[in-house]
Amino acid sequence: MIYQGKQKIWSDYQKEIPDDHYFYVRSCIRQNLFPASEKTFLDITRNKLGKDFFETEHHTTCGGIAYHCDTIPQETSMTIIARQFALMHKYGYENYVCSCITSFGLYTETLETWHEFPELEAKIKDNLWKTCKLEFAKPKYLAHASDIIYKYRNLIAAQAKYKLINKKTGQPLRVVEHIGCHYGKMFPSKSVGGAEYPYVLAGMIEAWGGEVIDYPERRHCCGYGFRQYHIRSNRGYSLSNTHKKFESMEPYKPDMIITNCPGCPYFLDRWQYVISEMEGKTYGENGHGIPVFTYEEVAGLVMGYNPWDLGLQMHQVGVEPLLEKIGIPYDPKEKYKGPGGKDIGRPELPTCGCL
Amino acid sequence: MGKLYDKLTEDYRIKEGLKACINCGTCTAICPAAEFYKYDPRKIVDIVQSKDDHEIENLLKSEQIWYCGECMSCLTRCPRKNAPGLVIMALRNLSMELGYFVESEKGRQQYALAKIISGNILNYGYCVYARTLKAKDHPEAGPLWEWIEQNMDDVYERNGANLEGEGPGALRRIPQEDLDQLKKIFDHTGATARIEAINRYSMEKAREMGLTPDEYFHHVFNNTEKEHLNQ
Ligand code: SF4
Ligand code: SF4
């Protein structure tokens, strides 16, 4: 087959993704902000698709946020990473999958740097032994958790109860995908589709019936910027970047946004809330925001999971208009319930009341 | 060749991220920080490759090196495969080592970052940790986070997490033996020394500014006085 244009570029970046047997490592941000997404990932891969994804409680942060806030030296982050890889080896795995783009970028950077500077690798190996008495090892394959869902996208489609299609009009939903900078911008060959046309989310959207929107600021950063968010007085940087993206995507009328990185959905969700509070402006239909999802949440939705088991109540922008568009049933009374239906009140409505 | 330049070249991020820069400005064109702040990665890379110690010292004491968001969008686009974002990381590293970071308002923020992020790693094993995310510090998190903060155990249980629980799962309690290993890694690889240096230089600066440690923390976390924006 002769590929041309985007197809050609995609065919150049066909990352090898093993089918099974992974050592699974969590994301700090996803655990805190979208914990049900990780639960869904493990439920789909293990229980729905029968794959082996092993997790140990002994793994920790990769140190990535501290590294990119410049509060720990490179040698520290590399030794923490060596410890994670050593745990993988200890438990008998050689395929490593992480649930975080910052981690994925940092693991890739670390492996590349070790490859280029063997003396540094030797030093880290020595650090690891001296501090943890663990045997140094490197993964045979490194994947981001979205690579796995991408790999299984057709298996998921085969079990799907819903499609990313507007039930009323029969038209595909218009979907914005946001990749997260550290997935492919640093080492394009390590991502599905490269930096220019990353296909990891686009492939899911197409397999599940939606239509991918191309818009001018599609590849612009969400604005996290590490220190530019964690320090309160810097957050204008973060907000401005998200604002720029929403202004750019608005004319294309997206129905929803799917994100790759754990942090991006938070920023794209919460800065919509802030923009609506500050300026009274919303970007979705009928005065609503545009709902923002993790890829695990979207996989769960098409497979027919209860939206509140997927953690969609932990979003500020309401997801209900999108559920109605697809025709996914939900119980509004259940949304903010605690475990076992316990009444734990509900968040106050935003001033703007429309999110 | 200057001493500061020599120090910088010891950093693997300079070895990786700085080949000959042709001053094309592509990095500045793509850079989200350059759009928002008075910031020009092209100039910074050019100063470093000039090897001029006086200029490099000014850079290490400047606001500029703290404007980058480390998104690495520049790396994709640079025709010479430089990585201005990595060059920035090496500059920040040296600025902290030499105590120059307290000379700039944005640099002084490292005190709060080290306390929050490195603190979370050592105490909990996570960079970010729900128990330390306070709605009052995160108004952008909306009324939703206030509700989550007030009902934290129930919300996380409902969402399938294992907050402070035994065994695997989201937000599990990371066993003490593993936290001890992280502490050993910090001690052995310079992260503890980094925290101590940041604290020492910051407390000197706090005294100079007439602020207690707490006041200094709140000051660097909440206030920006100088005009940083690229209007
Ligand atoms: S894009 Fe690369 S070559 Fe061009 S100015 Fe920036 S660092 Fe230099
Ligand atoms: S890494 Fe820094 S210099 Fe490079 S594009 Fe991002 S913000 Fe700009």
Coordinates of C-alpha atoms and ligand atoms in Angstrom, one line a residue:
Chain A
M1 CA 0.0 0.0 0.0
I2 CA 1.3 3.5 -0.8
Y3 CA 0.7 6.0 1.9
Q4 CA 0.5 9.7 1.3
G5 CA 0.4 12.8 3.4
K6 CA -0.7 12.3 7.0
Q7 CA -1.1 8.6 6.4
K8 CA 2.5 8.4 5.3
I9 CA 3.7 10.2 8.5
W10 CA 1.6 7.9 10.7
S11 CA 3.0 4.9 8.9
D12 CA 6.5 6.2 9.8
Y13 CA 5.7 6.3 13.5
Q14 CA 4.2 2.9 14.1
K15 CA 5.3 2.2 17.6
E16 CA 5.6 -1.4 18.6
I17 CA 3.3 -2.1 21.5
P18 CA 3.4 -5.6 23.0
D19 CA 0.0 -7.2 23.4
D20 CA 0.2 -8.4 27.0
H21 CA 2.1 -8.7 30.4
Y22 CA 2.8 -5.3 31.7
F23 CA 4.2 -3.8 34.9
Y24 CA 1.7 -0.9 35.6
V25 CA 2.8 2.3 37.3
R26 CA 0.4 5.0 38.4
S27 CA 0.4 8.7 37.9
C28 CA 0.5 11.1 40.8
I29 CA -1.9 13.5 39.1
R30 CA -4.3 10.9 37.8
Q31 CA -4.5 9.2 41.2
N32 CA -5.5 12.5 42.8
L33 CA -7.7 14.0 40.2
F34 CA -9.1 11.1 38.1
P35 CA -8.6 8.0 40.3
A36 CA -11.5 6.2 38.7
S37 CA -9.7 6.4 35.3
E38 CA -6.9 4.2 36.5
K39 CA -9.4 1.8 38.1
T40 CA -11.2 1.7 34.7
F41 CA -8.0 1.1 32.8
L42 CA -7.2 -1.9 35.0
D43 CA -10.8 -3.2 34.8
I44 CA -10.9 -3.0 31.0
T45 CA -7.5 -4.5 30.5
R46 CA -7.7 -7.2 33.1
N47 CA -11.3 -8.1 33.4
K48 CA -12.8 -7.2 30.0
L49 CA -9.9 -8.2 27.8
G50 CA -8.2 -10.8 30.1
K51 CA -4.7 -9.2 30.0
D52 CA -2.0 -9.3 32.6
F53 CA -1.3 -5.9 34.2
F54 CA 0.6 -6.2 37.4
E55 CA 0.8 -3.5 40.1
T56 CA 2.8 -3.3 43.3
E57 CA 2.2 -0.9 46.2
H58 CA 6.0 -0.4 46.4
H59 CA 6.2 1.8 43.4
T60 CA 6.3 5.6 44.0
T61 CA 6.2 8.8 42.1
C62 CA 8.8 9.0 39.3
G63 CA 9.7 12.4 40.6
G64 CA 8.7 14.0 37.3
I65 CA 6.9 17.0 38.7
A66 CA 9.7 17.8 41.1
Y67 CA 12.2 17.4 38.3
H68 CA 10.3 19.8 36.0
C69 CA 9.7 22.2 38.9
D70 CA 13.5 22.0 39.3
T71 CA 13.4 21.0 42.9
I72 CA 15.3 17.8 42.4
P73 CA 18.5 17.2 40.4
Q74 CA 18.5 15.0 37.3
E75 CA 20.5 12.4 39.1
T76 CA 17.8 12.0 41.7
S77 CA 15.0 11.6 39.2
M78 CA 17.1 9.1 37.3
T79 CA 17.8 7.0 40.4
I80 CA 14.1 7.0 41.4
I81 CA 13.3 5.8 37.8
A82 CA 16.0 3.1 38.1
R83 CA 14.2 2.0 41.3
Q84 CA 10.9 1.7 39.4
F85 CA 12.5 -0.3 36.6
A86 CA 14.2 -2.5 39.2
L87 CA 10.9 -3.3 40.8
M88 CA 9.5 -4.3 37.3
H89 CA 12.5 -6.7 37.0
K90 CA 12.1 -8.0 40.5
Y91 CA 8.5 -9.0 39.8
G92 CA 9.4 -10.7 36.5
Y93 CA 8.2 -8.2 33.9
E94 CA 9.9 -6.5 31.0
N95 CA 7.1 -4.4 29.6
Y96 CA 6.6 -1.2 31.5
V97 CA 3.5 0.9 31.2
C98 CA 3.0 4.2 33.0
S99 CA -0.2 6.2 33.4
C100 CA 1.4 9.6 33.1
I101 CA 2.8 11.6 30.2
T102 CA 5.3 13.5 32.3
S103 CA 6.6 10.1 33.5
F104 CA 6.6 8.8 30.0
G105 CA 8.6 11.7 28.7
L106 CA 11.0 11.5 31.6
Y107 CA 11.5 7.7 31.3
T108 CA 12.2 8.2 27.6
E109 CA 14.6 11.0 28.2
T110 CA 16.3 9.0 30.9
L111 CA 16.7 5.9 28.7
E112 CA 18.0 8.0 25.8
T113 CA 20.5 9.8 28.0
W114 CA 21.7 6.5 29.5
H115 CA 22.1 5.2 26.0
E116 CA 24.2 8.2 24.9
F117 CA 26.2 8.5 28.1
P118 CA 27.0 5.0 29.4
E119 CA 29.1 6.4 32.3
L120 CA 26.0 8.1 33.6
E121 CA 24.1 4.8 33.4
A122 CA 26.9 3.2 35.4
K123 CA 26.7 5.9 38.0
I124 CA 22.9 5.5 38.4
K125 CA 23.3 1.7 38.7
D126 CA 25.7 2.3 41.5
N127 CA 23.4 4.8 43.2
L128 CA 20.6 2.3 43.0
W129 CA 22.6 -0.4 44.6
K130 CA 24.0 1.9 47.3
T131 CA 20.6 3.3 48.2
C132 CA 18.1 0.5 47.6
K133 CA 20.2 -2.7 47.2
L134 CA 18.2 -3.4 44.0
E135 CA 19.4 -4.9 40.8
F136 CA 19.5 -2.5 37.8
A137 CA 17.4 -3.3 34.8
K138 CA 15.8 -1.5 31.9
P139 CA 12.4 -2.3 30.3
K140 CA 12.3 -4.0 27.0
Y141 CA 9.3 -2.0 26.1
L142 CA 8.1 1.3 27.4
A143 CA 4.5 2.3 26.8
H144 CA 2.1 5.0 28.0
A145 CA -1.2 3.7 29.2
S146 CA -2.9 5.4 26.2
D147 CA -0.7 3.3 23.9
I148 CA -2.4 0.3 25.4
I149 CA -5.9 1.6 24.9
Y150 CA -4.9 2.5 21.4
K151 CA -3.6 -1.0 20.8
Y152 CA -6.9 -2.4 22.1
R153 CA -9.2 0.1 20.5
N154 CA -10.8 -2.3 18.1
L155 CA -11.2 -4.9 20.9
I156 CA -13.0 -2.2 22.9
A157 CA -15.1 -1.3 19.8
A158 CA -16.1 -4.9 19.5
Q159 CA -17.5 -4.9 23.0
A160 CA -18.9 -1.3 22.8
K161 CA -22.5 -0.5 23.7
Y162 CA -22.4 3.0 22.4
K163 CA -20.6 4.9 19.7
L164 CA -19.3 8.5 19.6
I165 CA -22.3 9.4 17.5
N166 CA -25.0 12.0 18.0
K167 CA -28.1 9.8 18.6
K168 CA -30.5 12.4 17.2
T169 CA -28.7 13.3 14.0
G170 CA -26.8 10.1 13.4
Q171 CA -23.7 12.2 12.8
P172 CA -20.2 11.4 14.3
L173 CA -19.4 13.6 17.4
R174 CA -16.8 16.2 16.8
V175 CA -13.9 15.5 19.0
V176 CA -10.9 17.6 20.0
E177 CA -7.9 15.5 21.0
H178 CA -5.2 16.9 23.2
I179 CA -2.0 14.9 23.4
G180 CA 0.1 16.5 26.1
C181 CA 3.5 17.9 25.2
H182 CA 5.8 15.3 26.7
Y183 CA 4.2 12.4 24.9
G184 CA 5.7 13.0 21.5
K185 CA 7.3 16.4 21.3
M186 CA 10.6 15.3 22.8
F187 CA 11.0 11.9 21.2
P188 CA 8.5 11.6 18.3
S189 CA 9.6 8.1 17.4
K190 CA 8.5 6.9 20.8
S191 CA 4.9 7.9 20.3
V192 CA 2.1 6.6 18.1
G193 CA 2.1 8.9 15.1
G194 CA 5.0 11.2 16.0
A195 CA 4.9 14.8 17.1
E196 CA 3.1 16.3 14.1
Y197 CA 0.2 13.9 13.7
P198 CA 0.1 11.9 16.9
Y199 CA -2.5 9.2 16.3
V200 CA -2.8 7.7 19.7
L201 CA -6.1 9.4 20.5
A202 CA -7.2 10.0 17.0
G203 CA -7.1 6.2 16.4
M204 CA -9.4 5.7 19.4
I205 CA -11.9 8.4 18.3
E206 CA -12.1 6.9 14.8
A207 CA -12.5 3.3 16.1
W208 CA -15.3 4.4 18.3
G209 CA -17.2 6.3 15.7
G210 CA -16.2 10.0 16.3
E211 CA -14.7 12.6 14.0
V212 CA -11.4 14.2 14.9
I213 CA -11.3 18.0 14.7
D214 CA -8.2 19.7 13.3
Y215 CA -7.9 23.3 14.6
P216 CA -5.0 25.8 14.6
E217 CA -3.8 25.5 18.2
R218 CA -4.3 21.7 18.3
R219 CA -0.7 21.1 19.3
H220 CA -0.4 24.1 21.7
C221 CA 0.4 23.3 25.4
C222 CA -2.5 23.2 27.9
G223 CA -0.4 25.6 29.9
Y224 CA 0.5 23.4 32.9
G225 CA 4.1 24.6 32.9
F226 CA 4.9 22.9 36.2
R227 CA 6.1 26.0 38.3
Q228 CA 3.7 28.1 36.2
Y229 CA 0.8 26.3 37.9
H230 CA 2.1 25.1 41.3
I231 CA 2.9 28.6 42.3
R232 CA -0.4 30.5 42.7
S233 CA 0.9 33.9 41.4
N234 CA 2.1 32.2 38.1
R235 CA -1.2 30.7 37.2
G236 CA -2.1 33.4 34.6
Y237 CA 0.4 31.6 32.3
S238 CA -1.5 28.4 32.6
L239 CA -4.9 30.0 32.2
S240 CA -3.8 32.1 29.1
N241 CA -2.6 29.0 27.3
T242 CA -5.9 27.1 27.8
H243 CA -7.8 30.3 26.8
K244 CA -5.8 30.4 23.6
K245 CA -6.7 26.8 22.8
F246 CA -10.4 27.3 23.5
E247 CA -10.6 30.5 21.4
S248 CA -9.0 28.6 18.6
M249 CA -11.2 25.5 18.8
E250 CA -14.5 27.4 19.4
P251 CA -15.4 27.9 15.7
Y252 CA -15.1 24.2 15.1
K253 CA -17.9 23.5 17.6
P254 CA -16.4 20.5 19.4
D255 CA -18.8 18.2 21.3
M256 CA -16.1 16.9 23.6
I257 CA -12.4 16.8 24.3
I258 CA -10.3 13.7 24.9
T259 CA -6.9 14.1 26.6
N260 CA -3.8 11.9 26.9
C261 CA -2.0 13.4 29.9
P262 CA -3.4 13.3 33.4
G263 CA -2.9 17.0 34.0
C264 CA -4.4 18.4 30.8
P265 CA -8.0 17.3 31.5
Y266 CA -7.8 19.1 34.8
F267 CA -6.6 22.4 33.2
L268 CA -8.9 22.2 30.2
D269 CA -11.8 21.6 32.6
R270 CA -11.0 24.0 35.4
W271 CA -9.8 26.9 33.3
Q272 CA -13.2 26.7 31.5
Y273 CA -14.8 27.2 34.9
V274 CA -12.5 30.2 35.6
I275 CA -13.1 31.8 32.2
S276 CA -16.8 31.5 32.7
E277 CA -16.6 33.0 36.2
M278 CA -14.3 35.8 35.1
E279 CA -15.8 36.7 31.7
G280 CA -19.1 34.9 31.6
K281 CA -17.9 33.1 28.5
T282 CA -18.5 29.4 27.8
Y283 CA -17.4 27.4 24.8
G284 CA -20.0 24.6 24.4
E285 CA -23.6 24.6 23.2
N286 CA -26.4 26.3 25.1
G287 CA -24.2 28.1 27.5
H288 CA -22.4 24.9 28.7
G289 CA -18.7 24.2 28.7
I290 CA -17.1 21.6 26.5
P291 CA -16.8 18.4 28.6
V292 CA -13.3 17.1 28.9
F293 CA -12.5 13.4 29.3
T294 CA -9.6 11.1 29.9
Y295 CA -9.2 8.4 27.3
E296 CA -10.0 5.8 30.0
E297 CA -13.3 7.5 30.7
V298 CA -14.2 7.6 27.0
A299 CA -13.3 3.9 26.7
G300 CA -15.5 3.2 29.7
L301 CA -18.4 5.2 28.3
V302 CA -18.5 3.4 25.0
M303 CA -18.3 0.1 26.8
G304 CA -21.3 1.0 28.8
Y305 CA -19.9 1.7 32.3
N306 CA -22.0 3.8 34.7
P307 CA -20.8 7.4 34.2
W308 CA -20.5 7.8 38.0
D309 CA -18.4 4.7 38.3
L310 CA -16.1 6.3 35.8
G311 CA -15.6 9.3 38.1
L312 CA -17.3 11.9 35.8
Q313 CA -18.6 13.7 38.9
M314 CA -15.0 14.8 39.5
H315 CA -15.2 17.2 36.6
Q316 CA -16.3 20.8 37.0
V317 CA -17.7 21.0 33.5
G318 CA -20.9 19.0 33.5
V319 CA -20.8 15.9 31.2
E320 CA -24.6 15.3 31.1
P321 CA -25.2 17.1 27.7
L322 CA -22.7 14.8 26.1
L323 CA -24.2 11.7 27.7
E324 CA -27.6 12.7 26.4
K325 CA -26.2 13.3 22.9
I326 CA -24.8 9.8 22.8
G327 CA -27.9 8.3 24.6
I328 CA -26.1 7.0 27.6
P329 CA -28.5 6.6 30.5
Y330 CA -27.5 8.1 33.9
D331 CA -29.2 8.8 37.3
P332 CA -28.7 12.4 38.2
K333 CA -29.5 11.6 41.9
E334 CA -26.6 9.2 42.0
K335 CA -24.0 11.6 40.7
Y336 CA -22.6 13.0 44.0
K337 CA -23.4 10.0 46.2
G338 CA -20.7 8.5 48.4
P339 CA -19.9 4.8 48.7
G340 CA -23.0 2.6 49.0
G341 CA -25.2 5.6 48.0
K342 CA -24.3 7.5 51.2
D343 CA -25.5 11.2 51.1
I344 CA -22.4 13.5 51.2
G345 CA -24.1 16.6 49.9
R346 CA -23.1 18.1 46.6
P347 CA -20.7 20.8 45.4
E348 CA -22.1 24.3 45.2
L349 CA -23.0 25.4 41.7
P350 CA -20.6 27.7 40.0
T351 CA -21.8 31.3 40.0
C352 CA -22.3 31.0 36.3
G353 CA -24.6 28.0 36.9
C354 CA -24.1 26.8 33.4
L355 CA -21.2 24.4 33.7
Chain B
M1 CA 35.8 30.1 28.1
G2 CA 34.4 31.0 31.5
K3 CA 34.0 29.2 34.8
L4 CA 30.3 29.4 34.8
Y5 CA 30.1 28.1 31.3
D6 CA 32.3 25.2 32.3
K7 CA 30.0 24.4 35.2
L8 CA 27.1 24.4 32.8
T9 CA 28.7 22.0 30.4
E10 CA 29.0 19.4 33.2
D11 CA 25.2 19.2 33.1
Y12 CA 23.9 16.4 30.9
R13 CA 21.1 18.6 29.8
I14 CA 23.6 21.0 28.2
K15 CA 25.4 18.1 26.6
E16 CA 22.1 16.9 25.2
G17 CA 20.4 20.2 24.5
L18 CA 23.0 22.6 23.1
K19 CA 24.6 22.1 19.8
A20 CA 25.5 25.1 17.6
C21 CA 22.5 27.5 17.7
I22 CA 21.9 29.3 14.4
N23 CA 19.8 32.0 16.1
C24 CA 16.9 31.4 13.8
G25 CA 14.3 32.1 16.5
T26 CA 12.1 29.2 15.7
C27 CA 12.1 28.2 19.4
T28 CA 10.8 31.7 20.4
A29 CA 8.1 31.5 17.7
I30 CA 6.7 28.2 19.1
C31 CA 7.2 29.0 22.8
P32 CA 4.1 29.4 24.9
A33 CA 6.2 31.2 27.6
A34 CA 7.5 33.8 25.0
E35 CA 4.0 34.7 24.2
F36 CA 3.0 35.3 27.8
Y37 CA 6.2 36.6 29.4
K38 CA 9.0 38.9 28.4
Y39 CA 11.0 35.8 27.4
D40 CA 13.1 34.8 24.4
P41 CA 14.6 31.4 24.5
R42 CA 16.7 32.2 21.4
K43 CA 18.5 34.9 23.3
I44 CA 19.1 32.7 26.3
V45 CA 20.6 29.9 24.2
D46 CA 22.7 32.5 22.4
I47 CA 24.1 33.9 25.7
V48 CA 25.0 30.4 26.9
Q49 CA 26.8 29.6 23.6
S50 CA 28.7 32.9 23.8
K51 CA 30.4 31.5 26.9
D52 CA 30.5 35.0 28.3
D53 CA 30.6 34.5 32.1
H54 CA 29.4 38.0 32.9
E55 CA 26.4 37.6 30.7
I56 CA 25.8 34.1 32.1
E57 CA 25.9 35.4 35.6
N58 CA 23.3 38.0 34.8
L59 CA 21.2 35.3 33.3
L60 CA 21.5 33.1 36.5
K61 CA 20.3 36.1 38.5
S62 CA 17.5 37.1 36.1
E63 CA 13.8 36.6 36.1
Q64 CA 14.0 35.2 32.5
I65 CA 15.2 31.7 33.3
W66 CA 12.2 31.1 35.5
Y67 CA 9.6 31.9 32.8
C68 CA 9.9 28.6 30.8
G69 CA 7.1 26.0 31.3
E70 CA 9.4 23.1 30.3
C71 CA 6.9 21.9 27.7
M72 CA 9.7 21.1 25.3
S73 CA 7.8 22.3 22.3
C74 CA 11.0 24.0 21.3
L75 CA 12.8 20.7 21.0
T76 CA 10.5 19.4 18.3
R77 CA 10.9 22.5 16.2
C78 CA 14.6 23.5 16.5
P79 CA 16.3 22.8 13.1
R80 CA 19.6 22.1 15.0
K81 CA 18.0 19.8 17.5
N82 CA 18.8 22.1 20.4
A83 CA 16.5 21.9 23.4
P84 CA 16.2 25.4 24.9
G85 CA 14.0 23.9 27.6
L86 CA 16.9 21.6 28.7
V87 CA 19.3 24.5 28.6
I88 CA 16.9 26.4 31.0
M89 CA 16.9 23.4 33.3
A90 CA 20.7 23.5 33.5
L91 CA 20.7 27.2 34.1
R92 CA 18.1 26.9 36.9
N93 CA 20.2 24.1 38.5
L94 CA 23.3 26.3 38.6
S95 CA 21.4 29.3 39.8
M96 CA 20.2 27.3 42.8
E97 CA 23.6 25.8 43.4
L98 CA 25.2 29.2 43.6
G99 CA 22.3 30.9 45.4
Y100 CA 21.7 33.3 42.6
F101 CA 18.0 32.3 42.4
V102 CA 17.0 34.5 45.3
E103 CA 18.0 37.6 43.3
S104 CA 14.9 37.3 41.2
E105 CA 11.3 37.3 42.3
K106 CA 10.4 34.2 40.1
G107 CA 13.5 32.4 41.3
R108 CA 12.6 32.9 44.9
Q109 CA 9.5 30.8 44.2
Q110 CA 11.8 27.7 44.4
Y111 CA 11.4 27.9 48.2
A112 CA 7.7 27.2 48.0
L113 CA 8.1 24.6 45.2
A114 CA 10.7 22.7 47.2
K115 CA 8.6 22.7 50.3
I116 CA 5.4 21.6 48.5
I117 CA 6.7 19.1 45.9
S118 CA 9.8 17.7 47.4
G119 CA 8.0 17.6 50.7
N120 CA 5.2 15.5 49.2
I121 CA 7.7 13.0 47.8
L122 CA 9.5 12.5 51.1
N123 CA 6.3 12.5 53.2
Y124 CA 4.0 10.5 51.0
G125 CA 5.9 9.2 48.0
Y126 CA 3.8 11.3 45.6
C127 CA 4.6 14.6 43.9
V128 CA 1.1 15.8 44.4
Y129 CA -1.1 14.5 47.2
A130 CA -4.8 15.0 47.9
R131 CA -4.4 15.7 51.6
T132 CA -2.1 18.6 50.9
L133 CA -4.2 20.1 48.1
K134 CA -6.2 22.8 49.8
A135 CA -9.1 24.6 48.2
K136 CA -8.0 27.9 49.6
D137 CA -4.8 27.6 47.6
H138 CA -6.6 26.4 44.5
P139 CA -9.6 28.7 43.8
E140 CA -9.5 27.5 40.2
A141 CA -10.4 24.0 41.3
G142 CA -13.8 25.3 41.9
P143 CA -16.6 24.5 44.4
L144 CA -16.1 20.9 43.3
W145 CA -12.7 20.7 45.1
E146 CA -14.2 22.3 48.3
W147 CA -16.7 19.4 48.3
I148 CA -14.0 16.8 47.6
E149 CA -11.9 18.3 50.4
Q150 CA -14.8 18.2 52.9
N151 CA -15.7 14.6 51.9
M152 CA -12.3 13.3 50.9
D153 CA -12.5 9.7 52.3
D154 CA -16.0 9.1 50.8
V155 CA -15.2 10.7 47.4
Y156 CA -12.0 8.7 46.9
E157 CA -13.6 5.5 48.0
R158 CA -16.6 6.1 45.6
N159 CA -14.0 6.7 42.9
G160 CA -12.2 3.4 43.4
A161 CA -9.1 4.8 45.1
N162 CA -7.4 3.3 48.1
L163 CA -6.6 6.5 50.0
E164 CA -4.1 5.7 52.8
G165 CA -5.0 2.0 52.4
E166 CA -2.8 -1.1 52.5
G167 CA -1.7 -2.8 49.3
P168 CA -1.8 -1.5 45.7
G169 CA -4.3 1.1 44.3
A170 CA -4.6 4.8 43.7
L171 CA -3.3 7.0 46.6
R172 CA -2.4 3.9 48.7
R173 CA -0.2 4.5 51.7
I174 CA 3.2 3.9 50.3
P175 CA 5.1 1.5 52.7
Q176 CA 7.6 3.2 55.0
E177 CA 10.4 1.0 53.7
D178 CA 9.9 2.5 50.2
L179 CA 9.7 6.1 51.6
D180 CA 13.0 5.3 53.4
Q181 CA 14.5 4.3 50.1
L182 CA 13.4 7.6 48.5
K183 CA 15.0 9.4 51.4
K184 CA 18.2 7.5 50.8
I185 CA 18.1 8.4 47.1
F186 CA 17.5 12.1 48.0
D187 CA 20.5 12.0 50.4
H188 CA 22.8 10.2 48.0
T189 CA 22.0 12.1 44.7
G190 CA 21.9 15.7 45.8
A191 CA 18.2 16.3 46.3
T192 CA 18.6 16.7 50.1
A193 CA 21.5 19.1 49.5
R194 CA 19.3 20.9 47.0
I195 CA 16.6 21.4 49.6
E196 CA 19.1 22.5 52.2
A197 CA 20.7 25.0 49.8
I198 CA 17.3 26.4 48.7
N199 CA 16.3 26.8 52.4
R200 CA 19.6 28.4 53.5
Y201 CA 19.7 31.0 50.7
S202 CA 15.9 31.7 51.0
M203 CA 16.1 32.2 54.8
E204 CA 19.0 34.7 54.3
K205 CA 16.8 36.5 51.7
A206 CA 13.8 36.4 54.1
R207 CA 15.9 38.0 56.8
E208 CA 17.0 40.7 54.4
M209 CA 13.4 41.3 53.4
G210 CA 12.3 41.4 57.1
L211 CA 10.0 38.4 56.7
T212 CA 9.5 35.3 58.9
P213 CA 9.8 31.9 57.1
D214 CA 6.0 31.6 57.0
E215 CA 5.6 35.1 55.7
Y216 CA 8.3 34.5 53.1
F217 CA 6.5 31.3 51.9
H218 CA 3.2 33.2 51.5
H219 CA 4.9 36.1 49.8
V220 CA 6.7 34.0 47.2
F221 CA 3.6 31.7 46.6
N222 CA 1.0 34.5 46.3
N223 CA 2.6 37.7 45.1
T224 CA 4.2 38.8 42.0
E225 CA 5.1 42.5 42.1
K226 CA 7.2 43.1 39.0
E227 CA 6.0 43.4 35.5
H228 CA 6.7 40.1 33.9
L229 CA 4.1 40.0 31.2
N230 CA 4.7 40.4 27.6
Q231 CA 1.9 43.0 26.9
Ligands
SF4_1 S1 15.3 27.1 17.3 FE1 17.3 26.1 17.8 S2 18.8 27.0 16.3 FE2 16.9 28.3 16.3 S3 17.3 30.0 17.8 FE3 16.2 28.3 18.9 S4 17.8 27.0 19.7 FE4 18.8 28.3 18.2
SF4_2 S1 10.4 24.3 27.0 FE1 10.4 26.4 27.7 S2 11.6 27.5 26.1 FE2 10.9 25.5 25.2 S3 8.9 26.0 24.2 FE3 8.4 25.3 26.3 S4 8.3 27.1 27.5 FE4 9.4 27.7 25.6

